[in-house]
Short mmCIF file of C-alpha atoms in Angstrom, two decimals:
data_model
loop_
_atom_site.label_atom_id
_atom_site.label_comp_id
_atom_site.label_asym_id
_atom_site.label_seq_id
_atom_site.Cartn_x
_atom_site.Cartn_y
_atom_site.Cartn_z
CA UNK A 1 133.49 57.64 35.31
CA UNK A 2 135.59 57.14 38.43
CA UNK A 3 138.31 54.54 38.77
CA UNK A 4 138.40 51.93 41.53
CA UNK A 5 141.66 50.45 42.74
CA UNK A 6 141.20 47.20 44.57
CA UNK A 7 143.93 45.22 46.24
CA UNK A 8 145.19 42.64 46.54
CA UNK A 9 144.26 41.39 43.08
CA UNK A 10 144.68 37.82 44.25
CA UNK A 11 145.78 35.88 47.30
CA UNK A 12 146.13 32.34 48.53
CA UNK A 13 145.38 32.03 52.22
CA UNK A 14 145.44 29.35 54.87
CA UNK A 15 142.15 28.28 56.38
CA UNK A 16 141.40 29.94 59.70
CA UNK A 17 143.17 33.17 58.79
CA UNK A 18 141.68 36.52 57.72
CA UNK A 19 142.22 38.71 54.68
CA UNK A 20 141.42 42.40 54.33
CA UNK A 21 140.64 43.73 50.86
CA UNK A 22 140.97 47.43 50.17
CA UNK A 23 138.94 49.52 47.75
CA UNK A 24 140.00 53.05 46.82
CA UNK A 25 137.96 55.31 44.51
CA UNK A 26 139.58 58.29 42.83
CA UNK A 27 136.60 60.57 43.53
CA UNK A 28 133.90 60.91 46.14
CA UNK A 29 131.04 58.50 45.68
CA UNK A 30 127.67 58.15 47.33
CA UNK A 31 127.52 54.41 47.67
CA UNK A 32 129.98 51.58 47.91
CA UNK A 33 129.14 47.90 47.69
CA UNK A 34 130.87 44.57 48.14
CA UNK A 35 129.93 41.62 45.95
CA UNK A 36 131.01 38.00 45.92
CA UNK A 37 131.31 35.99 42.73
CA UNK A 38 131.77 32.29 43.35
CA UNK A 39 133.48 30.25 40.64
CA UNK A 40 131.41 30.26 37.46
CA UNK A 41 128.58 32.10 39.15
CA UNK A 42 126.96 35.50 39.11
CA UNK A 43 127.57 38.36 41.52
CA UNK A 44 125.86 38.35 44.91
CA UNK A 45 125.71 41.43 47.10
CA UNK A 46 127.40 40.97 50.46
CA UNK A 47 126.73 44.39 51.93
CA UNK A 48 126.46 48.11 51.36
CA UNK A 49 129.31 50.02 52.98
CA UNK A 50 127.93 53.06 54.76
CA UNK A 51 130.19 55.98 55.49
CA UNK A 52 130.64 56.50 59.21
CA UNK A 53 128.23 53.77 60.29
CA UNK A 54 127.81 50.02 60.25
CA UNK A 55 127.42 48.31 56.89
CA UNK A 56 124.06 46.98 55.75
CA UNK A 57 124.33 43.22 55.19
CA UNK A 58 122.28 41.05 52.88
CA UNK A 59 120.61 37.88 54.00
CA UNK A 60 123.18 35.15 54.53
CA UNK A 61 126.06 37.48 55.31
CA UNK A 62 127.02 38.61 58.81
CA UNK A 63 129.31 41.24 60.23
CA UNK A 64 131.40 38.78 62.23
CA UNK A 65 132.37 36.94 59.07
CA UNK A 66 132.63 39.93 56.73
CA UNK A 67 133.45 43.07 58.72
CA UNK A 68 133.39 46.18 56.55
CA UNK A 69 134.75 49.65 57.12
CA UNK A 70 134.11 52.87 55.26
CA UNK A 71 135.87 55.74 57.01
CA UNK A 72 135.30 58.29 54.24
CA UNK A 73 133.65 58.80 50.85
CA UNK A 74 136.44 57.23 48.81
CA UNK A 75 137.67 54.20 50.74
CA UNK A 76 136.32 50.92 52.08
CA UNK A 77 137.67 47.60 53.29
CA UNK A 78 136.17 44.13 53.43
CA UNK A 79 137.64 41.50 55.73
CA UNK A 80 136.99 37.82 55.15
CA UNK A 81 137.42 36.30 58.60
CA UNK A 82 138.26 32.80 59.75
CA UNK A 83 138.43 31.62 56.17
CA UNK A 84 137.46 28.19 54.91
CA UNK A 85 137.76 26.74 51.39
CA UNK A 86 134.11 27.70 50.79
CA UNK A 87 135.18 31.35 50.90
CA UNK A 88 137.24 30.90 47.75
CA UNK A 89 135.68 33.42 45.39
CA UNK A 90 136.19 36.67 43.59
CA UNK A 91 135.32 39.65 45.74
CA UNK A 92 134.41 42.85 43.93
CA UNK A 93 134.09 46.39 45.15
CA UNK A 94 131.59 48.64 43.40
CA UNK A 95 130.67 52.30 43.74
CA UNK A 96 128.21 54.77 42.31
CA UNK A 97 126.94 58.29 42.78
CA UNK A 98 123.40 59.62 42.66
CA UNK A 99 123.92 62.07 39.85
CA UNK A 100 121.57 60.21 37.54
CA UNK A 101 123.58 59.99 34.35
CA UNK A 102 125.07 56.91 32.80
CA UNK A 103 128.62 57.82 33.78
CA UNK A 104 127.72 57.59 37.43
CA UNK A 105 126.24 54.15 37.33
CA UNK A 106 127.91 51.38 39.24
CA UNK A 107 131.53 50.85 38.31
CA UNK A 108 133.72 48.11 39.61
CA UNK A 109 137.19 47.33 40.76
CA UNK A 110 139.06 44.49 39.10
CA UNK A 111 138.22 42.15 41.91
CA UNK A 112 140.22 40.06 44.34
CA UNK A 113 140.57 36.39 43.54
CA UNK A 114 140.78 34.58 46.88
CA UNK A 115 141.81 30.96 47.20
CA UNK A 116 141.65 29.33 50.63
CA UNK A 117 143.70 26.18 51.12
CA UNK B 1 111.71 40.47 45.60
CA UNK B 2 113.23 41.41 42.29
CA UNK B 3 114.76 38.69 40.15
CA UNK B 4 116.73 38.64 36.91
CA UNK B 5 116.78 35.58 34.66
CA UNK B 6 119.15 34.80 31.82
CA UNK B 7 118.11 31.56 30.17
CA UNK B 8 121.10 31.17 27.86
CA UNK B 9 124.20 29.92 29.74
CA UNK B 10 126.26 30.05 26.54
CA UNK B 11 125.95 31.61 23.10
CA UNK B 12 128.17 31.63 20.06
CA UNK B 13 128.36 34.00 17.11
CA UNK B 14 130.45 34.29 13.99
CA UNK B 15 132.63 37.35 13.70
CA UNK B 16 130.78 40.22 11.96
CA UNK B 17 127.41 38.59 12.59
CA UNK B 18 124.66 39.66 14.99
CA UNK B 19 123.71 37.94 18.23
CA UNK B 20 120.94 38.55 20.75
CA UNK B 21 121.22 37.73 24.44
CA UNK B 22 118.01 37.28 26.41
CA UNK B 23 117.03 38.58 29.81
CA UNK B 24 113.78 38.68 31.73
CA UNK B 25 113.14 40.24 35.09
CA UNK B 26 110.46 40.46 37.70
CA UNK B 27 109.60 43.51 39.76
CA UNK B 28 106.61 45.32 41.17
CA UNK B 29 108.42 48.65 41.04
CA UNK B 30 107.63 51.28 38.41
CA UNK B 31 110.89 53.18 38.71
CA UNK B 32 113.95 51.11 37.89
CA UNK B 33 116.95 50.72 35.62
CA UNK B 34 118.22 47.81 33.61
CA UNK B 35 121.78 47.15 32.54
CA UNK B 36 124.01 44.88 30.58
CA UNK B 37 127.51 44.39 31.97
CA UNK B 38 130.38 42.66 30.24
CA UNK B 39 132.99 40.68 32.19
CA UNK B 40 136.00 39.58 30.14
CA UNK B 41 138.58 37.15 31.56
CA UNK B 42 140.29 40.11 33.25
CA UNK B 43 137.30 40.09 35.68
CA UNK B 44 136.66 43.81 35.19
CA UNK B 45 132.93 44.47 35.07
CA UNK B 46 132.25 46.92 32.25
CA UNK B 47 128.93 48.71 31.79
CA UNK B 48 127.74 48.11 28.24
CA UNK B 49 124.35 49.77 28.21
CA UNK B 50 121.73 51.26 30.52
CA UNK B 51 117.96 51.56 30.08
CA UNK B 52 115.69 53.71 32.20
CA UNK B 53 112.30 52.03 32.70
CA UNK B 54 110.40 55.26 32.14
CA UNK B 55 111.88 55.66 28.65
CA UNK B 56 110.09 53.92 25.81
CA UNK B 57 112.97 54.38 23.42
CA UNK B 58 115.44 51.53 23.36
CA UNK B 59 118.96 52.45 24.45
CA UNK B 60 121.82 52.12 21.97
CA UNK B 61 125.58 52.35 22.37
CA UNK B 62 127.37 51.98 19.04
CA UNK B 63 127.09 48.26 18.08
CA UNK B 64 125.06 47.44 21.19
CA UNK B 65 121.32 47.96 21.44
CA UNK B 66 118.52 46.65 23.59
CA UNK B 67 114.96 45.55 22.99
CA UNK B 68 113.13 46.70 26.10
CA UNK B 69 109.62 45.26 26.40
CA UNK B 70 108.33 46.67 29.67
CA UNK B 71 104.98 44.88 29.72
CA UNK B 72 106.66 41.55 29.05
CA UNK B 73 109.52 42.40 31.46
CA UNK B 74 112.02 41.51 28.81
CA UNK B 75 115.36 43.19 28.15
CA UNK B 76 117.47 41.62 25.41
CA UNK B 77 120.86 42.79 24.18
CA UNK B 78 121.72 42.82 20.49
CA UNK B 79 125.35 42.94 19.44
CA UNK B 80 125.84 43.85 15.80
CA UNK B 81 128.96 43.26 13.73
CA UNK B 82 130.39 41.04 16.47
CA UNK B 83 134.10 41.35 17.13
CA UNK B 84 136.55 38.97 18.76
CA UNK B 85 136.84 41.39 21.67
CA UNK B 86 133.16 40.95 22.42
CA UNK B 87 133.84 37.47 23.78
CA UNK B 88 133.05 37.61 27.50
CA UNK B 89 130.45 36.87 30.15
CA UNK B 90 127.46 39.16 29.84
CA UNK B 91 125.32 39.90 32.87
CA UNK B 92 121.89 41.46 32.84
CA UNK B 93 121.24 43.55 35.96
CA UNK B 94 118.44 45.48 37.64
CA UNK B 95 118.47 48.40 40.02
CA UNK B 96 115.59 50.11 41.77
CA UNK B 97 115.26 53.80 41.04
CA UNK B 98 114.27 56.68 43.23
CA UNK B 99 115.87 56.88 46.63
CA UNK B 100 116.90 53.25 46.84
CA UNK B 101 120.37 52.30 47.99
CA UNK B 102 121.17 51.39 44.46
CA UNK B 103 122.66 47.93 44.57
CA UNK B 104 122.45 45.77 41.47
CA UNK B 105 120.69 42.45 41.14
CA UNK B 106 122.37 40.25 38.55
CA UNK B 107 121.30 37.39 36.35
CA UNK B 108 123.44 34.26 36.14
CA UNK B 109 125.18 35.43 33.01
CA UNK B 110 125.63 34.32 29.41
CA UNK B 111 129.03 33.29 28.11
CA UNK B 112 129.47 34.65 24.59
CA UNK B 113 132.01 33.12 22.25
CA UNK B 114 132.96 34.81 18.98
CA UNK B 115 134.28 32.61 16.19
CA UNK B 116 136.75 34.05 13.68
#
């Protein structure tokens, strides 16, 4: 299966600032997703990153707070804007293809641990 | 809406023994996939096993197997001959099949401890 490089792996940020997280896949993928994992919790989908068009956001997440880019089939960014301590979480990038076999199921980056102070 | 429920926040098993993690789900779809993911302290989500809903045969991957009960909407994971490296958070997940966008819906997870 493909490999996802996500960076930064962790950051400590001041409230009111913004952080952009990058996700690079080593092969072309059909779909890319951004998840949030709050401390001790499960993963919640933020949005689906669509290549060449606006991301599709889940209920409770908005573009102004979490702008997403996906300029091509292997790269996406998630920005956490105007951060507050409630944004402290792990953010994970995920990708998959539509080829139907197990190896092309969703695989994940190592996540970005964000702490907002 | 689809939901995934894991009723065991924590489980413990002795090394070399067998443990079963529970998962139930709710969906009105007929075409879907179910998964177990492992998340060790490194945070990397690792796919353990995948089950296609249309297959009656339970999926197996070495020491990992599932008991898929479609009518009961139950999908448990059995880990045989548990090893210290199996200690992690385990998440049950669901994905719609067909032409869906393919995002995963996760349960809340089960923290598995392995005792030497």
